[in-house]
PDB file of C-alpha atoms in Angstrom:
ATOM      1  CA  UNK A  30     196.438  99.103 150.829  1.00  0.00           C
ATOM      2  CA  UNK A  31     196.024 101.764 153.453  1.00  0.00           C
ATOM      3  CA  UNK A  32     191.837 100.688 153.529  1.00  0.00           C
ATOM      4  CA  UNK A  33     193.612  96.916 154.369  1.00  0.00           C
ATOM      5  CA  UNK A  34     195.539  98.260 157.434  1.00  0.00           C
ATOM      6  CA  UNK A  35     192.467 100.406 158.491  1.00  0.00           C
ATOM      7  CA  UNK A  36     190.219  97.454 158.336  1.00  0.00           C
ATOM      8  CA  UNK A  37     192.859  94.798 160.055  1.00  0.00           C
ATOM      9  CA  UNK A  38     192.985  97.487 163.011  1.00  0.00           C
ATOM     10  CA  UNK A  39     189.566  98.355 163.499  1.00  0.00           C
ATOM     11  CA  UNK A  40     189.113  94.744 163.061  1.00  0.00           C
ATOM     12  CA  UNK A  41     191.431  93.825 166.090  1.00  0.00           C
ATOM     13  CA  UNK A  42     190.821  96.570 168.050  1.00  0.00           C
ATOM     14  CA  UNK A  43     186.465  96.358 168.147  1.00  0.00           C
ATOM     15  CA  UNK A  44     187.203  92.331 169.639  1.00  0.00           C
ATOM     16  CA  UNK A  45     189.117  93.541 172.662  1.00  0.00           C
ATOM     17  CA  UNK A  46     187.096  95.183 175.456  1.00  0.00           C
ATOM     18  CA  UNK A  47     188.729  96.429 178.296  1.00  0.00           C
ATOM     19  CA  UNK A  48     187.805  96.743 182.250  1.00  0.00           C
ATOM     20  CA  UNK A  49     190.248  97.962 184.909  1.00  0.00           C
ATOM     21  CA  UNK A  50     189.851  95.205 187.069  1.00  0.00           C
ATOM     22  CA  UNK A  51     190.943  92.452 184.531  1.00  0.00           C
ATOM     23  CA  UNK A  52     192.806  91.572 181.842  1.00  0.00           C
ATOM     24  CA  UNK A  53     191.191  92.373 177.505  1.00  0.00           C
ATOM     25  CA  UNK A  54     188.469  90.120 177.115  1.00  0.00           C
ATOM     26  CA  UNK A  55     187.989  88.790 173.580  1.00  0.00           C
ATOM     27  CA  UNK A  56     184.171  89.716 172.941  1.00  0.00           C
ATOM     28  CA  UNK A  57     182.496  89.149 169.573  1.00  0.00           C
ATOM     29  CA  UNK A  58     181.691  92.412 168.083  1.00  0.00           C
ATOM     30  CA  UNK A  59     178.601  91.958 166.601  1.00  0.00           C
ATOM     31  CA  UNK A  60     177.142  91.488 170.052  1.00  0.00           C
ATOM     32  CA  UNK A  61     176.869  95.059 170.965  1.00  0.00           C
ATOM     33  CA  UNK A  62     173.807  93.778 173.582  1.00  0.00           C
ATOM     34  CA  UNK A  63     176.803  91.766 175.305  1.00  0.00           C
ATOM     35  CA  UNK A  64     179.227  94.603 175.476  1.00  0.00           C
ATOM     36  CA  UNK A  65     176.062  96.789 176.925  1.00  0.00           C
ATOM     37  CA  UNK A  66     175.025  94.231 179.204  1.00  0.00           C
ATOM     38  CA  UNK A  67     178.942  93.802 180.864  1.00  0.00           C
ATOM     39  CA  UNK A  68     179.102  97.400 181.197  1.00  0.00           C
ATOM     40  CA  UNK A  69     175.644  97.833 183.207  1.00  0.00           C
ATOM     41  CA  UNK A  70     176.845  94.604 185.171  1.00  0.00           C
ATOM     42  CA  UNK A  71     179.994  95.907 186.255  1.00  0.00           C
ATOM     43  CA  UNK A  72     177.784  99.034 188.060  1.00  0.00           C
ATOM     44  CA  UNK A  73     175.353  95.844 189.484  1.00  0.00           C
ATOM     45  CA  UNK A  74     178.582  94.418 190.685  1.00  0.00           C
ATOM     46  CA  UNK A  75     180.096  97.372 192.231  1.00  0.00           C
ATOM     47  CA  UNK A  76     177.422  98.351 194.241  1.00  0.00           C
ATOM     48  CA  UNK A  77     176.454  94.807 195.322  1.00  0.00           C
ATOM     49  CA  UNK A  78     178.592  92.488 195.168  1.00  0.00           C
ATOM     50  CA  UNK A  79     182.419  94.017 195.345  1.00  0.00           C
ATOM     51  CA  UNK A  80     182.022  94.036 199.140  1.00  0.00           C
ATOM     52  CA  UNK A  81     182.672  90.626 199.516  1.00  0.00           C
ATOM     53  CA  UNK A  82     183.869  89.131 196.374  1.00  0.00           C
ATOM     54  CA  UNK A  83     186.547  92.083 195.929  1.00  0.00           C
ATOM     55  CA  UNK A  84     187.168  94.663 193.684  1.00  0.00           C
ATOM     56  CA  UNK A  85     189.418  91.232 191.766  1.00  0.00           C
ATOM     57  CA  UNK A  86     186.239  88.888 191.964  1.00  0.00           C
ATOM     58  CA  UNK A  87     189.201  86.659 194.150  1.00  0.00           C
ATOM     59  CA  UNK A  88     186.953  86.477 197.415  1.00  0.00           C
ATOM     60  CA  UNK A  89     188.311  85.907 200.616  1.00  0.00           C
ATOM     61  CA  UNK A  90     188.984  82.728 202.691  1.00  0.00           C
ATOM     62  CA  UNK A  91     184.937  82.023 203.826  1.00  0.00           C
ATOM     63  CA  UNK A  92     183.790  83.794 200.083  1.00  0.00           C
ATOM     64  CA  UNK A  93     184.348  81.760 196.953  1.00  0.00           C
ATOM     65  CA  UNK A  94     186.339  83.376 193.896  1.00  0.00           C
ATOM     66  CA  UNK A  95     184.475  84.668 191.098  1.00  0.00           C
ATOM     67  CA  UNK A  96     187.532  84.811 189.426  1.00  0.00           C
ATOM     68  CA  UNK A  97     188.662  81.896 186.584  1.00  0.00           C
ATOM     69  CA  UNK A  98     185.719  80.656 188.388  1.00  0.00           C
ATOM     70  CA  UNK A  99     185.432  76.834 187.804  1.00  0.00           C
ATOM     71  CA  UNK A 100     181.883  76.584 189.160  1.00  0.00           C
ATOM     72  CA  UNK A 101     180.741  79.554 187.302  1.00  0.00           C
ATOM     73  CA  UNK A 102     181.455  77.907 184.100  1.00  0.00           C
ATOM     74  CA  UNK A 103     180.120  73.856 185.261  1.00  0.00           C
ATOM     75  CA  UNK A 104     177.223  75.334 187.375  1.00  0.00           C
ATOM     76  CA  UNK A 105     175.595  78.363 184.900  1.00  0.00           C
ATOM     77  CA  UNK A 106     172.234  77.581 186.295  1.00  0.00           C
ATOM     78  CA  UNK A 107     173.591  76.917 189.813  1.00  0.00           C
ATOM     79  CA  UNK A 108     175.186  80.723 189.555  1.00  0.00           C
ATOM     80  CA  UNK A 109     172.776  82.596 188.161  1.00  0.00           C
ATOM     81  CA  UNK A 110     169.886  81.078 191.282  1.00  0.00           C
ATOM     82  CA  UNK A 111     173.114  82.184 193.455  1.00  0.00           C
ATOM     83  CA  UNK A 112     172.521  85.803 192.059  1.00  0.00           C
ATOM     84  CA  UNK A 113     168.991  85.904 192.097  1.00  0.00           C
ATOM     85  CA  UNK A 114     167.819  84.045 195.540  1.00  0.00           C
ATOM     86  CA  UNK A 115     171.389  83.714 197.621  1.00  0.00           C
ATOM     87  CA  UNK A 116     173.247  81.079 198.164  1.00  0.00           C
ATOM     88  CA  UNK A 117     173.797  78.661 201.319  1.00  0.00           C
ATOM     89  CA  UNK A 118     175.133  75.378 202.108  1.00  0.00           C
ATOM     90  CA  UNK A 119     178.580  73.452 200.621  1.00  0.00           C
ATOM     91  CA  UNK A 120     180.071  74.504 197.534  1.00  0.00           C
ATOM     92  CA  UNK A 121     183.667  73.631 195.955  1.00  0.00           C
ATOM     93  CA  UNK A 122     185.194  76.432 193.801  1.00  0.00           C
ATOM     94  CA  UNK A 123     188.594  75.336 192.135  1.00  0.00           C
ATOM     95  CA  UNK A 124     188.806  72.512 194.446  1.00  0.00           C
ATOM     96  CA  UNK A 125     188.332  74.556 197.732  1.00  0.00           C
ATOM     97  CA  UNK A 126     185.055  73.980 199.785  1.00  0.00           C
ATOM     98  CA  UNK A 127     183.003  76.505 200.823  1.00  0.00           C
ATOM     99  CA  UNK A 128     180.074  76.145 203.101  1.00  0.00           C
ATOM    100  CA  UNK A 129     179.308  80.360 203.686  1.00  0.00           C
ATOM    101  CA  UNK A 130     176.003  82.223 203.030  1.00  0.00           C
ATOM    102  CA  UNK A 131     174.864  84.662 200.067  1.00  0.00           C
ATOM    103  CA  UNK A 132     172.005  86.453 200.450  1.00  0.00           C
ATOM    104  CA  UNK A 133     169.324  87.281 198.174  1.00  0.00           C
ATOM    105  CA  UNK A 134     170.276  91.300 196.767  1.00  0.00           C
ATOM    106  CA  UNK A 135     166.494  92.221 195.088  1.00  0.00           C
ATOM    107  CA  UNK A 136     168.034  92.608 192.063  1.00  0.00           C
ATOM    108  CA  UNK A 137     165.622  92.306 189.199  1.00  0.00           C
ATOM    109  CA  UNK A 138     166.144  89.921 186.226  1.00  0.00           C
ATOM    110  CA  UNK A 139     167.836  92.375 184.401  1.00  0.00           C
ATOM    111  CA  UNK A 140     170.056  93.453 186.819  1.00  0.00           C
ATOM    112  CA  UNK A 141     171.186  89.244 187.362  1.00  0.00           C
ATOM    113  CA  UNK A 142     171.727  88.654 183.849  1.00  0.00           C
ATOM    114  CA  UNK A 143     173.720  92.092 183.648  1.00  0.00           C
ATOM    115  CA  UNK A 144     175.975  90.846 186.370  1.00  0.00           C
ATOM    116  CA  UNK A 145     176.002  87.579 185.467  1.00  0.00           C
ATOM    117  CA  UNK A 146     177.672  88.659 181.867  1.00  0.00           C
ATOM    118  CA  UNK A 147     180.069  91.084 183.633  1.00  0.00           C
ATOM    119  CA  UNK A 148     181.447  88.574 186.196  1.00  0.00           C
ATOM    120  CA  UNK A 149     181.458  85.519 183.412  1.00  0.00           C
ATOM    121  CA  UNK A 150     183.277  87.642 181.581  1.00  0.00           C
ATOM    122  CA  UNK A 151     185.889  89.381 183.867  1.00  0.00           C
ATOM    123  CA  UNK A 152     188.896  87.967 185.439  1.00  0.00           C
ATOM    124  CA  UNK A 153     190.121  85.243 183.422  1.00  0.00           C
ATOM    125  CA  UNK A 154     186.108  83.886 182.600  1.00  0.00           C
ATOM    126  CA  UNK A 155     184.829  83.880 179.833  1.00  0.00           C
ATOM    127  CA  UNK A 156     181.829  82.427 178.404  1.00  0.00           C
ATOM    128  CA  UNK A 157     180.375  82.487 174.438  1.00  0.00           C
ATOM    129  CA  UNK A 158     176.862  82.430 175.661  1.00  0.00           C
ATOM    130  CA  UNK A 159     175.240  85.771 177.224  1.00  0.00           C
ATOM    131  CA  UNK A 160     173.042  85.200 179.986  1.00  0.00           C
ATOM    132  CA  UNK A 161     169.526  86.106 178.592  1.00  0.00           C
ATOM    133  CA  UNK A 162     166.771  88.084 180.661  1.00  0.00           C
ATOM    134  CA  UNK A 163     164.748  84.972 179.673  1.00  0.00           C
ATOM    135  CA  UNK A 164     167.281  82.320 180.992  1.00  0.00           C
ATOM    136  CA  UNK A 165     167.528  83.961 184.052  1.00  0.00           C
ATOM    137  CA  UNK A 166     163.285  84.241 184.324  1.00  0.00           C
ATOM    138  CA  UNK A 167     163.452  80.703 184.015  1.00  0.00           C
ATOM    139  CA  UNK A 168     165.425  79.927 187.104  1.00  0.00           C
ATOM    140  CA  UNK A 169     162.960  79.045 189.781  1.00  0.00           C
ATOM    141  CA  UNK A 170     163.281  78.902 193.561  1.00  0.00           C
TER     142      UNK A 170
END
């Protein structure tokens, strides 16, 4: 019985992932890769995009949310060329428009998809799918 309660907690406790900027993620714990890849993002995200997105991924009024980002989950292709090349021009996040400029960090392909899985995966996002190295090679300019 005691092996049962064990195995029920370990259980429970390896799907929860925690981050002090949000709230327990549910996170499939078989995909150690995606746990890895959140935890490099979050340093990605810190050191390039906190400044204007906050340390709560809310934004500002002239910088879109990141947080329980509707265009983040519609637009995956749309976000990750936003990582990797910058973003300009109109775009509506949860029904506000924003018409601002991103631009391009350098990050490498690893570094996007890294960031990409911490940020679709923080603050009330989350997404199934991890953003691949390969998915993210395959967005063009």
């Amino acid at each position: 019985m005691k092996g049962i309660y064990f195995m029920l907690f370990f259980s429970f406790g390896s799907l929860i992932f925690a981050d002090e900027n949000s709230a327990y993620h549910f996170i499939n714990p078989s995909n150690d890769e995606l746990v890895k890849s959140i935890s490099r993002g979050k340093e990605v995200y810190a050191d390039f995009c906190m400044q204007c997105h906050l340390g709560n991924g809310k934004g500002s009024e002239t910088v879109p949310p990141l947080a329980a980002s509707d265009w983040l989950v519609n637009k995956r292709k749309e976000s990750i060329h936003a990582v990797k090349y910058g973003q300009s021009g109109p775009i509506k996040v949860n029904g506000k428009s924003y018409n601002g400029r991103m631009s391009p960090m350098g990050l490498s392909d690893d570094e996007v998809a890294d960031v990409m899985n911490y940020i679709m995966n923080s603050w009330g996002n989350k997404q199934s799918k991890m953003v691949t190295v390969s998915e993210v090679k395959a967005v063009k300019k």
